[in-house]
Amino acid sequence: MAFWWALFVLGFAYAVCRFLLMLIPPNVPSIEVDASDVLDDGNQTQENSFIYVPPRGRTPQAETKVQCYEPATMKYLGYFPALTPVEVKERVAQARKAQKVWAKSSFKQRRQFLRILLKYIIEHQELICEISSRDTGKTMVDASLGEIMTTCEKITWLLSEGERWLKPEYRCCGRSMLHKRSKVEFHPLGVVGAIVSWNYPFHNIFNPMLAAVFSGNSIVIKVSEHASWSGCFYLRIIQSALAAVGAPENLVDVVTGFAETGEALVSSVDKIIFVGSPGVGKMIMKSAAENLTPVTLELGGKDAFIVCEDVDVEHVSQIAVRAVLQSSGQNCAGAERFYVHEKIYSSFVSQVSKIVKSVSAGPPLTGRYDMGAICLQEHSERLQYLVNDALDKGAKFVVRGSVGHIGEGAVDQFFPPTVIENVNHTMKLMQEEAFGPIMPLMKFSTDEEAVKLANDSKYGLGCAVFSGSQRRAKEIASQIHCGVAAINDFASTYMCQSLPFGGVKDSGFGRFAGVEGLRACCLVKSVVEDRWWPYIKTKIPKPIQYPVAENGFEFQESLVEALYGMNIWDRLRALVNVLKILTEQNSPANNKRRDD
């Protein structure tokens, strides 16, 4: 009794100490990042204040400069150079030199780098969200949800568990190597390359960067030509944090440009991570194949959103609208196909319509809008094309939201939130990735039908299943061929940064985030070594030493059965035969015959 009481006291004291340590704030230095040239204070110079109208077609100037502008207002933000292949390779060479130094850094130093970043992000949320909003047209709330929270969650997870998953992991040696000790080691790959999309400019840079740097690599990131302005500012934050911990220069770099820039990056690095479309993903695979460069592809999504008849319709409707309208369709795992049970279809449509009618789109920094601008030039035309195709094939509008005042002289980059019904899978809207604020609705009558509809897609990124019975929702989700699944929620998997993220089919392969994503930035090395037991080494038995004895195969056959036989009696009989052969082989007479 005294023993257990002592254990209880020690455990309680340990818990109290841990709690008290949590109350002591860590010593994390602050960093200063110059943001004077990115703040919209109304005092921009004339050359940075005009309305920008992107030229149609290719021009010589368009080949050498990445022009940047606000999608919501078309206000000009400036330009960045489109780097040539030679310039990209030089950047990678500099990152490679920095990596050789950083590979020797301690996890303590790497964690301090993460803490400095986390502190800056928390203290400058408004600045980060405003820059993201200006460059992509999303609202401040959507920027906070998709950029700030996800990045903070990833940093927190790495601080808590990152070192644990990068330390050597010991494994079972098996029966034939009981005298050995086996482990898996995780070494940095070198220079990781990332080509990221425009939809979450802050998080899409920080996500691969955090995993690469924490695992001892350097990284060069090619940002989208549609989000270069924000990406180059976010690099300042990273470089300031690296300098604060004494990291080498050029450990993290951002390059700007077009396809030529990305191709040069693919051919120069030790691993490539790509976030974008299936078409470009295939080209990257082809280029990476020339050097056998490993690739992780996170491509398109056409996620199914399944609503069973036993749900809280009002609650699920709110989630559904958020899923499709978030950042004007810039959601990470976009819900683009909605399947609703026929018993609640009418009430669901009514509730969704009510919400959408209250939603308005407009310049996110000039008013209180629920939805911002479409980031890509002319993308609203493609969205309308998908809608028209559906209407021509029998679909009909349920409701369309409103578009607020977009300012005189600004090019229209807005698409009203739209709900459509009577859709089917012959329509392009249900087969091609829309990436826009459109909710197409279909009825289903059985769970089997819902699964069949959800799997009828070339994409397989994620799904969301809603039911009053969690067991039922899990059963439906388990049958959907995709990489991530949310039960009675949407995109919650991405907020659990211990989980891997990625898809199947045309949604790509490989995983980032989680343990799998962290280790994907590593050279995974298997190591076998002797245990501490003295005098026990691997020794080739005499029957199979060169020259191999006549009974060498008989010995080997018995040895296999002794180790792996299906029952104990067969294994014992085989072991006896092994010992018998060894005894005969070691006899003086047999040794003399071998010498002759």
mmCIF file with all atom_site columns, C-alpha atoms in Angstrom, residues 376-477:
data_model
loop_
_atom_site.group_PDB
_atom_site.id
_atom_site.type_symbol
_atom_site.label_atom_id
_atom_site.label_alt_id
_atom_site.label_comp_id
_atom_site.label_asym_id
_atom_site.label_entity_id
_atom_site.label_seq_id
_atom_site.pdbx_PDB_ins_code
_atom_site.Cartn_x
_atom_site.Cartn_y
_atom_site.Cartn_z
_atom_site.occupancy
_atom_site.B_iso_or_equiv
_atom_site.pdbx_formal_charge
_atom_site.auth_seq_id
_atom_site.auth_comp_id
_atom_site.auth_asym_id
_atom_site.auth_atom_id
_atom_site.pdbx_PDB_model_num
ATOM 1   C CA . LEU A 1 376 ? -8.075  33.999 -61.477 1.00 0.00 ? 376 LEU A CA 1
ATOM 2   C CA . GLN A 1 377 ? -8.632  36.309 -64.384 1.00 0.00 ? 377 GLN A CA 1
ATOM 3   C CA . GLU A 1 378 ? -11.511 35.136 -66.612 1.00 0.00 ? 378 GLU A CA 1
ATOM 4   C CA . HIS A 1 379 ? -12.323 32.252 -64.230 1.00 0.00 ? 379 HIS A CA 1
ATOM 5   C CA . SER A 1 380 ? -15.841 33.603 -63.757 1.00 0.00 ? 380 SER A CA 1
ATOM 6   C CA . GLU A 1 381 ? -16.359 32.995 -67.485 1.00 0.00 ? 381 GLU A CA 1
ATOM 7   C CA . ARG A 1 382 ? -15.472 29.334 -67.034 1.00 0.00 ? 382 ARG A CA 1
ATOM 8   C CA . LEU A 1 383 ? -17.833 29.035 -64.080 1.00 0.00 ? 383 LEU A CA 1
ATOM 9   C CA . GLN A 1 384 ? -20.638 30.460 -66.169 1.00 0.00 ? 384 GLN A CA 1
ATOM 10  C CA . TYR A 1 385 ? -19.773 27.973 -68.925 1.00 0.00 ? 385 TYR A CA 1
ATOM 11  C CA . LEU A 1 386 ? -20.184 25.074 -66.456 1.00 0.00 ? 386 LEU A CA 1
ATOM 12  C CA . VAL A 1 387 ? -23.497 26.489 -65.243 1.00 0.00 ? 387 VAL A CA 1
ATOM 13  C CA . ASN A 1 388 ? -24.776 26.982 -68.807 1.00 0.00 ? 388 ASN A CA 1
ATOM 14  C CA . ASP A 1 389 ? -23.858 23.425 -69.740 1.00 0.00 ? 389 ASP A CA 1
ATOM 15  C CA . ALA A 1 390 ? -25.869 22.163 -66.769 1.00 0.00 ? 390 ALA A CA 1
ATOM 16  C CA . LEU A 1 391 ? -28.850 24.368 -67.619 1.00 0.00 ? 391 LEU A CA 1
ATOM 17  C CA . ASP A 1 392 ? -28.788 23.187 -71.234 1.00 0.00 ? 392 ASP A CA 1
ATOM 18  C CA . LYS A 1 393 ? -28.970 19.595 -69.999 1.00 0.00 ? 393 LYS A CA 1
ATOM 19  C CA . GLY A 1 394 ? -31.975 20.122 -67.718 1.00 0.00 ? 394 GLY A CA 1
ATOM 20  C CA . ALA A 1 395 ? -30.673 21.678 -64.508 1.00 0.00 ? 395 ALA A CA 1
ATOM 21  C CA . LYS A 1 396 ? -32.345 24.743 -63.040 1.00 0.00 ? 396 LYS A CA 1
ATOM 22  C CA . PHE A 1 397 ? -31.457 27.579 -60.689 1.00 0.00 ? 397 PHE A CA 1
ATOM 23  C CA . VAL A 1 398 ? -32.624 27.371 -57.090 1.00 0.00 ? 398 VAL A CA 1
ATOM 24  C CA . VAL A 1 399 ? -31.195 30.687 -55.924 1.00 0.00 ? 399 VAL A CA 1
ATOM 25  C CA . ARG A 1 400 ? -28.349 33.100 -56.637 1.00 0.00 ? 400 ARG A CA 1
ATOM 26  C CA . GLY A 1 401 ? -26.765 35.440 -54.144 1.00 0.00 ? 401 GLY A CA 1
ATOM 27  C CA . SER A 1 402 ? -25.904 39.074 -54.705 1.00 0.00 ? 402 SER A CA 1
ATOM 28  C CA . VAL A 1 403 ? -22.795 40.967 -55.727 1.00 0.00 ? 403 VAL A CA 1
ATOM 29  C CA . GLY A 1 404 ? -22.018 44.219 -53.937 1.00 0.00 ? 404 GLY A CA 1
ATOM 30  C CA . HIS A 1 405 ? -20.507 47.424 -55.283 1.00 0.00 ? 405 HIS A CA 1
ATOM 31  C CA . ILE A 1 406 ? -17.216 46.552 -56.992 1.00 0.00 ? 406 ILE A CA 1
ATOM 32  C CA . GLY A 1 407 ? -16.046 50.048 -57.799 1.00 0.00 ? 407 GLY A CA 1
ATOM 33  C CA . GLU A 1 408 ? -16.044 52.004 -60.990 1.00 0.00 ? 408 GLU A CA 1
ATOM 34  C CA . GLY A 1 409 ? -13.527 50.976 -63.628 1.00 0.00 ? 409 GLY A CA 1
ATOM 35  C CA . ALA A 1 410 ? -12.751 47.643 -61.944 1.00 0.00 ? 410 ALA A CA 1
ATOM 36  C CA . VAL A 1 411 ? -12.893 44.492 -64.009 1.00 0.00 ? 411 VAL A CA 1
ATOM 37  C CA . ASP A 1 412 ? -15.648 42.166 -62.789 1.00 0.00 ? 412 ASP A CA 1
ATOM 38  C CA . GLN A 1 413 ? -13.956 39.354 -60.862 1.00 0.00 ? 413 GLN A CA 1
ATOM 39  C CA . PHE A 1 414 ? -17.063 38.257 -58.967 1.00 0.00 ? 414 PHE A CA 1
ATOM 40  C CA . PHE A 1 415 ? -19.414 35.320 -59.401 1.00 0.00 ? 415 PHE A CA 1
ATOM 41  C CA . PRO A 1 416 ? -22.639 35.280 -57.391 1.00 0.00 ? 416 PRO A CA 1
ATOM 42  C CA . PRO A 1 417 ? -23.092 32.330 -55.001 1.00 0.00 ? 417 PRO A CA 1
ATOM 43  C CA . THR A 1 418 ? -25.299 29.890 -56.902 1.00 0.00 ? 418 THR A CA 1
ATOM 44  C CA . VAL A 1 419 ? -27.414 26.850 -56.005 1.00 0.00 ? 419 VAL A CA 1
ATOM 45  C CA . ILE A 1 420 ? -28.522 24.514 -58.831 1.00 0.00 ? 420 ILE A CA 1
ATOM 46  C CA . GLU A 1 421 ? -30.710 21.403 -58.773 1.00 0.00 ? 421 GLU A CA 1
ATOM 47  C CA . ASN A 1 422 ? -31.850 18.696 -61.213 1.00 0.00 ? 422 ASN A CA 1
ATOM 48  C CA . VAL A 1 423 ? -28.207 17.993 -61.997 1.00 0.00 ? 423 VAL A CA 1
ATOM 49  C CA . ASN A 1 424 ? -26.764 14.636 -63.066 1.00 0.00 ? 424 ASN A CA 1
ATOM 50  C CA . HIS A 1 425 ? -23.388 13.163 -63.845 1.00 0.00 ? 425 HIS A CA 1
ATOM 51  C CA . THR A 1 426 ? -23.578 13.848 -67.579 1.00 0.00 ? 426 THR A CA 1
ATOM 52  C CA . MET A 1 427 ? -23.051 17.517 -66.799 1.00 0.00 ? 427 MET A CA 1
ATOM 53  C CA . LYS A 1 428 ? -19.572 19.029 -66.761 1.00 0.00 ? 428 LYS A CA 1
ATOM 54  C CA . LEU A 1 429 ? -20.449 20.776 -63.512 1.00 0.00 ? 429 LEU A CA 1
ATOM 55  C CA . MET A 1 430 ? -20.567 17.372 -61.791 1.00 0.00 ? 430 MET A CA 1
ATOM 56  C CA . GLN A 1 431 ? -17.409 15.993 -63.404 1.00 0.00 ? 431 GLN A CA 1
ATOM 57  C CA . GLU A 1 432 ? -14.925 18.864 -63.786 1.00 0.00 ? 432 GLU A CA 1
ATOM 58  C CA . GLU A 1 433 ? -13.375 20.802 -60.925 1.00 0.00 ? 433 GLU A CA 1
ATOM 59  C CA . ALA A 1 434 ? -15.209 24.122 -60.675 1.00 0.00 ? 434 ALA A CA 1
ATOM 60  C CA . PHE A 1 435 ? -13.295 25.920 -57.914 1.00 0.00 ? 435 PHE A CA 1
ATOM 61  C CA . GLY A 1 436 ? -16.111 28.377 -57.550 1.00 0.00 ? 436 GLY A CA 1
ATOM 62  C CA . PRO A 1 437 ? -19.126 29.273 -55.371 1.00 0.00 ? 437 PRO A CA 1
ATOM 63  C CA . ILE A 1 438 ? -21.574 26.836 -56.986 1.00 0.00 ? 438 ILE A CA 1
ATOM 64  C CA . MET A 1 439 ? -23.630 24.239 -55.099 1.00 0.00 ? 439 MET A CA 1
ATOM 65  C CA . PRO A 1 440 ? -25.125 21.517 -57.357 1.00 0.00 ? 440 PRO A CA 1
ATOM 66  C CA . LEU A 1 441 ? -27.736 19.350 -55.575 1.00 0.00 ? 441 LEU A CA 1
ATOM 67  C CA . MET A 1 442 ? -28.788 15.750 -56.296 1.00 0.00 ? 442 MET A CA 1
ATOM 68  C CA . LYS A 1 443 ? -31.222 13.451 -54.496 1.00 0.00 ? 443 LYS A CA 1
ATOM 69  C CA . PHE A 1 444 ? -30.489 9.908  -53.348 1.00 0.00 ? 444 PHE A CA 1
ATOM 70  C CA . SER A 1 445 ? -32.738 7.292  -51.792 1.00 0.00 ? 445 SER A CA 1
ATOM 71  C CA . THR A 1 446 ? -30.364 4.662  -50.340 1.00 0.00 ? 446 THR A CA 1
ATOM 72  C CA . ASP A 1 447 ? -26.906 4.653  -48.804 1.00 0.00 ? 447 ASP A CA 1
ATOM 73  C CA . GLU A 1 448 ? -25.704 2.374  -51.612 1.00 0.00 ? 448 GLU A CA 1
ATOM 74  C CA . GLU A 1 449 ? -26.825 4.928  -54.187 1.00 0.00 ? 449 GLU A CA 1
ATOM 75  C CA . ALA A 1 450 ? -25.021 7.731  -52.339 1.00 0.00 ? 450 ALA A CA 1
ATOM 76  C CA . VAL A 1 451 ? -21.779 5.714  -52.313 1.00 0.00 ? 451 VAL A CA 1
ATOM 77  C CA . LYS A 1 452 ? -22.122 4.920  -56.016 1.00 0.00 ? 452 LYS A CA 1
ATOM 78  C CA . LEU A 1 453 ? -22.652 8.587  -56.881 1.00 0.00 ? 453 LEU A CA 1
ATOM 79  C CA . ALA A 1 454 ? -19.758 9.730  -54.716 1.00 0.00 ? 454 ALA A CA 1
ATOM 80  C CA . ASN A 1 455 ? -17.363 7.256  -56.355 1.00 0.00 ? 455 ASN A CA 1
ATOM 81  C CA . ASP A 1 456 ? -18.470 8.216  -59.869 1.00 0.00 ? 456 ASP A CA 1
ATOM 82  C CA . SER A 1 457 ? -15.684 10.763 -60.295 1.00 0.00 ? 457 SER A CA 1
ATOM 83  C CA . LYS A 1 458 ? -12.141 10.845 -61.619 1.00 0.00 ? 458 LYS A CA 1
ATOM 84  C CA . TYR A 1 459 ? -11.179 12.727 -58.457 1.00 0.00 ? 459 TYR A CA 1
ATOM 85  C CA . GLY A 1 460 ? -10.686 11.309 -54.981 1.00 0.00 ? 460 GLY A CA 1
ATOM 86  C CA . LEU A 1 461 ? -9.449  13.933 -52.560 1.00 0.00 ? 461 LEU A CA 1
ATOM 87  C CA . GLY A 1 462 ? -12.009 13.971 -49.748 1.00 0.00 ? 462 GLY A CA 1
ATOM 88  C CA . CYS A 1 463 ? -15.596 13.548 -48.662 1.00 0.00 ? 463 CYS A CA 1
ATOM 89  C CA . ALA A 1 464 ? -17.961 14.669 -45.912 1.00 0.00 ? 464 ALA A CA 1
ATOM 90  C CA . VAL A 1 465 ? -20.799 12.445 -44.649 1.00 0.00 ? 465 VAL A CA 1
ATOM 91  C CA . PHE A 1 466 ? -23.566 13.616 -42.318 1.00 0.00 ? 466 PHE A CA 1
ATOM 92  C CA . SER A 1 467 ? -25.935 11.353 -40.410 1.00 0.00 ? 467 SER A CA 1
ATOM 93  C CA . GLY A 1 468 ? -27.635 11.270 -37.024 1.00 0.00 ? 468 GLY A CA 1
ATOM 94  C CA . SER A 1 469 ? -26.020 7.849  -36.641 1.00 0.00 ? 469 SER A CA 1
ATOM 95  C CA . GLN A 1 470 ? -22.268 8.187  -36.477 1.00 0.00 ? 470 GLN A CA 1
ATOM 96  C CA . ARG A 1 471 ? -21.942 4.496  -37.200 1.00 0.00 ? 471 ARG A CA 1
ATOM 97  C CA . ARG A 1 472 ? -23.915 4.907  -40.419 1.00 0.00 ? 472 ARG A CA 1
ATOM 98  C CA . ALA A 1 473 ? -21.879 7.925  -41.502 1.00 0.00 ? 473 ALA A CA 1
ATOM 99  C CA . LYS A 1 474 ? -18.642 6.026  -40.890 1.00 0.00 ? 474 LYS A CA 1
ATOM 100 C CA . GLU A 1 475 ? -19.895 3.052  -42.902 1.00 0.00 ? 475 GLU A CA 1
ATOM 101 C CA . ILE A 1 476 ? -20.746 5.279  -45.882 1.00 0.00 ? 476 ILE A CA 1
ATOM 102 C CA . ALA A 1 477 ? -17.435 7.162  -45.689 1.00 0.00 ? 477 ALA A CA 1
#
